[in-house]
């Protein structure tokens, strides 16, 4: 895996946020830079052109921003995966693991149809717990997960391997060491 240095330099690092020892990878600086944002979206969609993708599923909240752009570029629909209690219609729910403890995420029950081809997206994959939950939700509704893509990978935390062990192809553009 090679890191896209142009993109890496557009991402701001905030030390000890939200708690000591964590380096928060802030993509608002990437999103605010027209060239970097377009470049990230272009690179993410490139291998998916012509694959017949039905839906992009984005994880709240930064996955919505990338997912909307990817959906537009691929002429696919968009599916929001949200923290529990936020979606207005009937939902399906799954528990997922966080660094400390568990939480739950939801998707509308009719957001994907069995057999639909879906790409999952978020800004960053760390332990992979969040993405794993989303994969379970989508598969539970019969979706075929074509791929999962993220701007940033923190390889030391093992998220990519966790998704690959579930049979999900993972694509990322930038790797950073540490947490
Ligand atoms: P994980 O479930 O451990 O893969 O964590 C991924 C989710 O947490 C994504 O929605 C990320 O936006 C967020 N996240 C985890 N670690 C970081 C970090 N160092 N900087 C920014 N966001 C992070």
PDB file of C-alpha atoms and ligand atoms in Angstrom:
ATOM      1  CA  UNK A   1       0.000   0.000   0.000  1.00  0.00           C
ATOM      2  CA  UNK A   2       1.345   3.423  -0.893  1.00  0.00           C
ATOM      3  CA  UNK A   3       0.264   6.562   0.850  1.00  0.00           C
ATOM      4  CA  UNK A   4      -0.980   9.433  -1.297  1.00  0.00           C
ATOM      5  CA  UNK A   5       1.291  12.146   0.128  1.00  0.00           C
ATOM      6  CA  UNK A   6      -0.701  14.992  -1.421  1.00  0.00           C
ATOM      7  CA  UNK A   7      -3.782  13.807   0.437  1.00  0.00           C
ATOM      8  CA  UNK A   8      -1.892  12.974   3.623  1.00  0.00           C
ATOM      9  CA  UNK A   9      -0.633  16.563   3.853  1.00  0.00           C
ATOM     10  CA  UNK A  10      -4.201  17.907   3.548  1.00  0.00           C
ATOM     11  CA  UNK A  11      -5.305  16.040   6.707  1.00  0.00           C
ATOM     12  CA  UNK A  12      -4.800  17.829  10.035  1.00  0.00           C
ATOM     13  CA  UNK A  13      -3.468  15.885  13.034  1.00  0.00           C
ATOM     14  CA  UNK A  14      -4.748  16.929  16.452  1.00  0.00           C
ATOM     15  CA  UNK A  15      -2.779  15.409  19.309  1.00  0.00           C
ATOM     16  CA  UNK A  16      -4.504  14.137  22.443  1.00  0.00           C
ATOM     17  CA  UNK A  17      -8.042  14.571  21.031  1.00  0.00           C
ATOM     18  CA  UNK A  18     -10.573  13.421  22.141  1.00  0.00           C
ATOM     19  CA  UNK A  19      -8.353  12.003  24.892  1.00  0.00           C
ATOM     20  CA  UNK A  20      -4.656  11.686  25.770  1.00  0.00           C
ATOM     21  CA  UNK A  21      -2.685   9.364  23.489  1.00  0.00           C
ATOM     22  CA  UNK A  22      -5.019   9.652  20.482  1.00  0.00           C
ATOM     23  CA  UNK A  23      -3.984  11.564  17.362  1.00  0.00           C
ATOM     24  CA  UNK A  24      -7.262  12.675  15.792  1.00  0.00           C
ATOM     25  CA  UNK A  25      -7.077  12.699  11.995  1.00  0.00           C
ATOM     26  CA  UNK A  26      -9.197  15.703  11.067  1.00  0.00           C
ATOM     27  CA  UNK A  27     -10.440  15.526   7.471  1.00  0.00           C
ATOM     28  CA  UNK A  28     -12.212  18.911   7.582  1.00  0.00           C
ATOM     29  CA  UNK A  29      -9.001  20.409   6.173  1.00  0.00           C
ATOM     30  CA  UNK A  30      -9.120  17.922   3.274  1.00  0.00           C
ATOM     31  CA  UNK A  31     -12.821  18.639   2.679  1.00  0.00           C
ATOM     32  CA  UNK A  32     -12.172  22.390   2.742  1.00  0.00           C
ATOM     33  CA  UNK A  33      -9.485  22.115   0.062  1.00  0.00           C
ATOM     34  CA  UNK A  34     -11.256  21.880  -3.313  1.00  0.00           C
ATOM     35  CA  UNK A  35      -8.360  20.093  -5.045  1.00  0.00           C
ATOM     36  CA  UNK A  36      -7.806  17.607  -2.228  1.00  0.00           C
ATOM     37  CA  UNK A  37     -11.519  16.798  -1.884  1.00  0.00           C
ATOM     38  CA  UNK A  38     -11.931  16.209  -5.616  1.00  0.00           C
ATOM     39  CA  UNK A  39      -8.729  14.163  -5.730  1.00  0.00           C
ATOM     40  CA  UNK A  40      -9.865  11.955  -2.820  1.00  0.00           C
ATOM     41  CA  UNK A  41     -13.263  11.310  -4.409  1.00  0.00           C
ATOM     42  CA  UNK A  42     -11.734  10.650  -7.841  1.00  0.00           C
ATOM     43  CA  UNK A  43      -9.242   8.162  -6.377  1.00  0.00           C
ATOM     44  CA  UNK A  44     -11.884   6.380  -4.324  1.00  0.00           C
ATOM     45  CA  UNK A  45     -14.312   5.900  -7.232  1.00  0.00           C
ATOM     46  CA  UNK A  46     -11.748   5.036  -9.925  1.00  0.00           C
ATOM     47  CA  UNK A  47     -11.765   1.229  -9.527  1.00  0.00           C
ATOM     48  CA  UNK A  48     -15.538   1.094  -9.087  1.00  0.00           C
ATOM     49  CA  UNK A  49     -16.506   2.723 -12.388  1.00  0.00           C
ATOM     50  CA  UNK A  50     -18.563   0.366 -14.489  1.00  0.00           C
ATOM     51  CA  UNK A  51     -18.925  -2.279 -11.768  1.00  0.00           C
ATOM     52  CA  UNK A  52     -22.651  -1.786 -11.461  1.00  0.00           C
ATOM     53  CA  UNK A  53     -22.875  -0.438  -7.919  1.00  0.00           C
ATOM     54  CA  UNK A  54     -26.441   0.071  -6.662  1.00  0.00           C
ATOM     55  CA  UNK A  55     -25.813   1.849  -3.358  1.00  0.00           C
ATOM     56  CA  UNK A  56     -23.136   3.606  -1.335  1.00  0.00           C
ATOM     57  CA  UNK A  57     -23.590   3.093   2.401  1.00  0.00           C
ATOM     58  CA  UNK A  58     -22.005   5.865   4.491  1.00  0.00           C
ATOM     59  CA  UNK A  59     -21.314   5.694   8.215  1.00  0.00           C
ATOM     60  CA  UNK A  60     -22.404   8.717  10.316  1.00  0.00           C
ATOM     61  CA  UNK A  61     -21.181  11.376  10.116  1.00  0.00           C
ATOM     62  CA  UNK A  62     -18.089  11.866   7.960  1.00  0.00           C
ATOM     63  CA  UNK A  63     -19.031   8.859   5.838  1.00  0.00           C
ATOM     64  CA  UNK A  64     -22.096  10.846   4.725  1.00  0.00           C
ATOM     65  CA  UNK A  65     -19.941  13.549   3.139  1.00  0.00           C
ATOM     66  CA  UNK A  66     -17.741  11.132   1.209  1.00  0.00           C
ATOM     67  CA  UNK A  67     -20.632   8.765   0.499  1.00  0.00           C
ATOM     68  CA  UNK A  68     -22.782  11.476  -1.085  1.00  0.00           C
ATOM     69  CA  UNK A  69     -19.955  12.418  -3.433  1.00  0.00           C
ATOM     70  CA  UNK A  70     -19.202   8.775  -4.300  1.00  0.00           C
ATOM     71  CA  UNK A  71     -22.880   8.041  -4.942  1.00  0.00           C
ATOM     72  CA  UNK A  72     -23.106  10.989  -7.315  1.00  0.00           C
ATOM     73  CA  UNK A  73     -19.974   9.964  -9.213  1.00  0.00           C
ATOM     74  CA  UNK A  74     -21.109   6.338  -9.543  1.00  0.00           C
ATOM     75  CA  UNK A  75     -24.781   7.162 -10.235  1.00  0.00           C
ATOM     76  CA  UNK A  76     -25.670   5.044  -7.206  1.00  0.00           C
ATOM     77  CA  UNK A  77     -28.139   5.620  -4.377  1.00  0.00           C
ATOM     78  CA  UNK A  78     -27.011   6.604  -0.877  1.00  0.00           C
ATOM     79  CA  UNK A  79     -27.799   4.752   2.362  1.00  0.00           C
ATOM     80  CA  UNK A  80     -27.162   6.381   5.760  1.00  0.00           C
ATOM     81  CA  UNK A  81     -25.970   4.161   8.613  1.00  0.00           C
ATOM     82  CA  UNK A  82     -26.646   6.069  11.818  1.00  0.00           C
ATOM     83  CA  UNK A  83     -26.307   5.979  15.568  1.00  0.00           C
ATOM     84  CA  UNK A  84     -29.418   4.514  17.164  1.00  0.00           C
ATOM     85  CA  UNK A  85     -32.563   6.615  17.423  1.00  0.00           C
ATOM     86  CA  UNK A  86     -31.798   9.009  14.570  1.00  0.00           C
ATOM     87  CA  UNK A  87     -33.633   7.422  11.643  1.00  0.00           C
ATOM     88  CA  UNK A  88     -37.380   8.136  11.332  1.00  0.00           C
ATOM     89  CA  UNK A  89     -38.679   4.946   9.660  1.00  0.00           C
ATOM     90  CA  UNK A  90     -38.516   1.302  10.832  1.00  0.00           C
ATOM     91  CA  UNK A  91     -34.912   0.205  11.279  1.00  0.00           C
ATOM     92  CA  UNK A  92     -32.656  -2.796  11.673  1.00  0.00           C
ATOM     93  CA  UNK A  93     -30.059  -2.465  14.419  1.00  0.00           C
ATOM     94  CA  UNK A  94     -26.712  -4.028  15.294  1.00  0.00           C
ATOM     95  CA  UNK A  95     -24.376  -3.723  18.273  1.00  0.00           C
ATOM     96  CA  UNK A  96     -20.748  -2.935  17.464  1.00  0.00           C
ATOM     97  CA  UNK A  97     -17.595  -2.678  19.487  1.00  0.00           C
ATOM     98  CA  UNK A  98     -15.836   0.562  20.288  1.00  0.00           C
ATOM     99  CA  UNK A  99     -12.423   0.902  21.857  1.00  0.00           C
ATOM    100  CA  UNK A 100     -14.140   0.848  25.263  1.00  0.00           C
ATOM    101  CA  UNK A 101     -17.543  -0.816  25.310  1.00  0.00           C
ATOM    102  CA  UNK A 102     -20.265  -1.219  22.705  1.00  0.00           C
ATOM    103  CA  UNK A 103     -22.808   0.946  20.902  1.00  0.00           C
ATOM    104  CA  UNK A 104     -25.562   0.354  18.367  1.00  0.00           C
ATOM    105  CA  UNK A 105     -26.082   1.532  14.802  1.00  0.00           C
ATOM    106  CA  UNK A 106     -29.126   1.422  12.570  1.00  0.00           C
ATOM    107  CA  UNK A 107     -30.212   1.427   8.966  1.00  0.00           C
ATOM    108  CA  UNK A 108     -33.721   1.734   7.495  1.00  0.00           C
ATOM    109  CA  UNK A 109     -35.237  -1.706   6.976  1.00  0.00           C
ATOM    110  CA  UNK A 110     -35.904  -1.004   3.288  1.00  0.00           C
ATOM    111  CA  UNK A 111     -32.641   0.850   2.536  1.00  0.00           C
ATOM    112  CA  UNK A 112     -31.181  -2.015   0.525  1.00  0.00           C
ATOM    113  CA  UNK A 113     -32.884  -4.830  -1.358  1.00  0.00           C
ATOM    114  CA  UNK A 114     -31.568  -8.405  -1.358  1.00  0.00           C
ATOM    115  CA  UNK A 115     -28.836  -8.788  -3.968  1.00  0.00           C
ATOM    116  CA  UNK A 116     -28.096  -5.093  -4.296  1.00  0.00           C
ATOM    117  CA  UNK A 117     -24.430  -4.296  -4.775  1.00  0.00           C
ATOM    118  CA  UNK A 118     -23.168  -1.938  -2.088  1.00  0.00           C
ATOM    119  CA  UNK A 119     -19.938  -0.087  -1.319  1.00  0.00           C
ATOM    120  CA  UNK A 120     -19.397   0.900   2.298  1.00  0.00           C
ATOM    121  CA  UNK A 121     -17.517   4.109   3.104  1.00  0.00           C
ATOM    122  CA  UNK A 122     -16.212   6.142   6.041  1.00  0.00           C
ATOM    123  CA  UNK A 123     -13.391   8.628   6.527  1.00  0.00           C
ATOM    124  CA  UNK A 124     -11.135   6.333   8.556  1.00  0.00           C
ATOM    125  CA  UNK A 125     -10.744   2.708   9.611  1.00  0.00           C
ATOM    126  CA  UNK A 126      -9.057   2.067  12.952  1.00  0.00           C
ATOM    127  CA  UNK A 127     -10.024  -1.127  14.841  1.00  0.00           C
ATOM    128  CA  UNK A 128     -12.681  -1.862  12.233  1.00  0.00           C
ATOM    129  CA  UNK A 129     -15.414  -2.330  14.851  1.00  0.00           C
ATOM    130  CA  UNK A 130     -17.655   0.329  13.298  1.00  0.00           C
ATOM    131  CA  UNK A 131     -17.246  -0.942   9.749  1.00  0.00           C
ATOM    132  CA  UNK A 132     -17.752  -4.540  10.889  1.00  0.00           C
ATOM    133  CA  UNK A 133     -21.112  -3.535  12.403  1.00  0.00           C
ATOM    134  CA  UNK A 134     -22.119  -1.854   9.149  1.00  0.00           C
ATOM    135  CA  UNK A 135     -21.115  -4.941   7.132  1.00  0.00           C
ATOM    136  CA  UNK A 136     -23.315  -7.102   9.388  1.00  0.00           C
ATOM    137  CA  UNK A 137     -26.296  -4.772   8.997  1.00  0.00           C
ATOM    138  CA  UNK A 138     -25.989  -4.642   5.220  1.00  0.00           C
ATOM    139  CA  UNK A 139     -25.534  -8.390   4.857  1.00  0.00           C
ATOM    140  CA  UNK A 140     -28.448  -9.037   7.208  1.00  0.00           C
ATOM    141  CA  UNK A 141     -30.628  -7.213   4.659  1.00  0.00           C
ATOM    142  CA  UNK A 142     -29.197  -9.290   1.800  1.00  0.00           C
ATOM    143  CA  UNK A 143     -26.782  -6.738   0.351  1.00  0.00           C
ATOM    144  CA  UNK A 144     -23.729  -7.881  -1.563  1.00  0.00           C
ATOM    145  CA  UNK A 145     -20.765  -5.845  -0.340  1.00  0.00           C
ATOM    146  CA  UNK A 146     -18.598  -5.090  -3.343  1.00  0.00           C
ATOM    147  CA  UNK A 147     -15.931  -3.230  -1.360  1.00  0.00           C
ATOM    148  CA  UNK A 148     -15.310  -0.943   1.601  1.00  0.00           C
ATOM    149  CA  UNK A 149     -13.313   2.252   1.142  1.00  0.00           C
ATOM    150  CA  UNK A 150     -11.821   4.783   3.494  1.00  0.00           C
ATOM    151  CA  UNK A 151      -9.576   7.792   3.011  1.00  0.00           C
ATOM    152  CA  UNK A 152      -7.422   6.833   6.021  1.00  0.00           C
ATOM    153  CA  UNK A 153      -6.145   3.519   7.405  1.00  0.00           C
ATOM    154  CA  UNK A 154      -4.496   3.146  10.806  1.00  0.00           C
ATOM    155  CA  UNK A 155      -2.952  -0.265  10.045  1.00  0.00           C
ATOM    156  CA  UNK A 156      -1.602  -0.856  13.562  1.00  0.00           C
ATOM    157  CA  UNK A 157      -5.177  -1.124  14.815  1.00  0.00           C
ATOM    158  CA  UNK A 158      -6.025  -4.019  12.491  1.00  0.00           C
ATOM    159  CA  UNK A 159      -9.330  -2.859  10.991  1.00  0.00           C
ATOM    160  CA  UNK A 160      -8.421  -3.730   7.421  1.00  0.00           C
ATOM    161  CA  UNK A 161      -7.567  -7.302   8.427  1.00  0.00           C
ATOM    162  CA  UNK A 162     -10.797  -7.603  10.379  1.00  0.00           C
ATOM    163  CA  UNK A 163     -12.864  -6.680   7.306  1.00  0.00           C
ATOM    164  CA  UNK A 164     -10.786  -8.833   4.977  1.00  0.00           C
ATOM    165  CA  UNK A 165     -11.390 -11.790   7.311  1.00  0.00           C
ATOM    166  CA  UNK A 166     -15.110 -11.201   6.681  1.00  0.00           C
ATOM    167  CA  UNK A 167     -14.478 -11.459   2.945  1.00  0.00           C
ATOM    168  CA  UNK A 168     -14.718  -7.714   2.316  1.00  0.00           C
ATOM    169  CA  UNK A 169     -12.273  -6.017  -0.050  1.00  0.00           C
ATOM    170  CA  UNK A 170     -10.792  -2.905   1.574  1.00  0.00           C
ATOM    171  CA  UNK A 171      -9.389   0.153  -0.186  1.00  0.00           C
ATOM    172  CA  UNK A 172      -7.717   3.114   1.508  1.00  0.00           C
ATOM    173  CA  UNK A 173      -5.723   6.096   0.231  1.00  0.00           C
ATOM    174  CA  UNK A 174      -3.541   7.190   3.160  1.00  0.00           C
ATOM    175  CA  UNK A 175      -1.891   5.263   6.004  1.00  0.00           C
ATOM    176  CA  UNK A 176      -0.783   6.786   9.300  1.00  0.00           C
ATOM    177  CA  UNK A 177       1.248   5.120  12.046  1.00  0.00           C
ATOM    178  CA  UNK A 178      -0.127   4.777  15.534  1.00  0.00           C
ATOM    179  CA  UNK A 179      -3.592   5.447  16.949  1.00  0.00           C
TER     180      UNK A 179
HETATM  181  P1  LIG B   1     -13.027   1.918  14.428  1.00  0.00           P
HETATM  182  O1  LIG B   1     -14.420   1.382  14.679  1.00  0.00           O
HETATM  183  O2  LIG B   1     -12.092   1.662  15.574  1.00  0.00           O
HETATM  184  O3  LIG B   1     -12.476   1.427  13.102  1.00  0.00           O
HETATM  185  O4  LIG B   1     -13.132   3.502  14.358  1.00  0.00           O
HETATM  186  C1  LIG B   1     -13.572   4.120  13.188  1.00  0.00           C
HETATM  187  C2  LIG B   1     -14.495   5.271  13.463  1.00  0.00           C
HETATM  188  O5  LIG B   1     -14.015   6.107  14.505  1.00  0.00           O
HETATM  189  C3  LIG B   1     -14.621   6.131  12.231  1.00  0.00           C
HETATM  190  O6  LIG B   1     -15.971   6.586  12.107  1.00  0.00           O
HETATM  191  C4  LIG B   1     -13.661   7.271  12.484  1.00  0.00           C
HETATM  192  O7  LIG B   1     -14.153   8.489  11.981  1.00  0.00           O
HETATM  193  C5  LIG B   1     -13.479   7.330  13.999  1.00  0.00           C
HETATM  194  N1  LIG B   1     -12.053   7.364  14.408  1.00  0.00           N
HETATM  195  C6  LIG B   1     -11.368   6.391  15.056  1.00  0.00           C
HETATM  196  N2  LIG B   1     -10.100   6.750  15.304  1.00  0.00           N
HETATM  197  C7  LIG B   1      -9.953   8.004  14.790  1.00  0.00           C
HETATM  198  C8  LIG B   1      -8.840   8.929  14.707  1.00  0.00           C
HETATM  199  N3  LIG B   1      -7.627   8.654  15.201  1.00  0.00           N
HETATM  200  N4  LIG B   1      -9.060  10.114  14.077  1.00  0.00           N
HETATM  201  C9  LIG B   1     -10.280  10.407  13.555  1.00  0.00           C
HETATM  202  N5  LIG B   1     -11.348   9.596  13.613  1.00  0.00           N
HETATM  203  C10 LIG B   1     -11.202   8.395  14.221  1.00  0.00           C
END
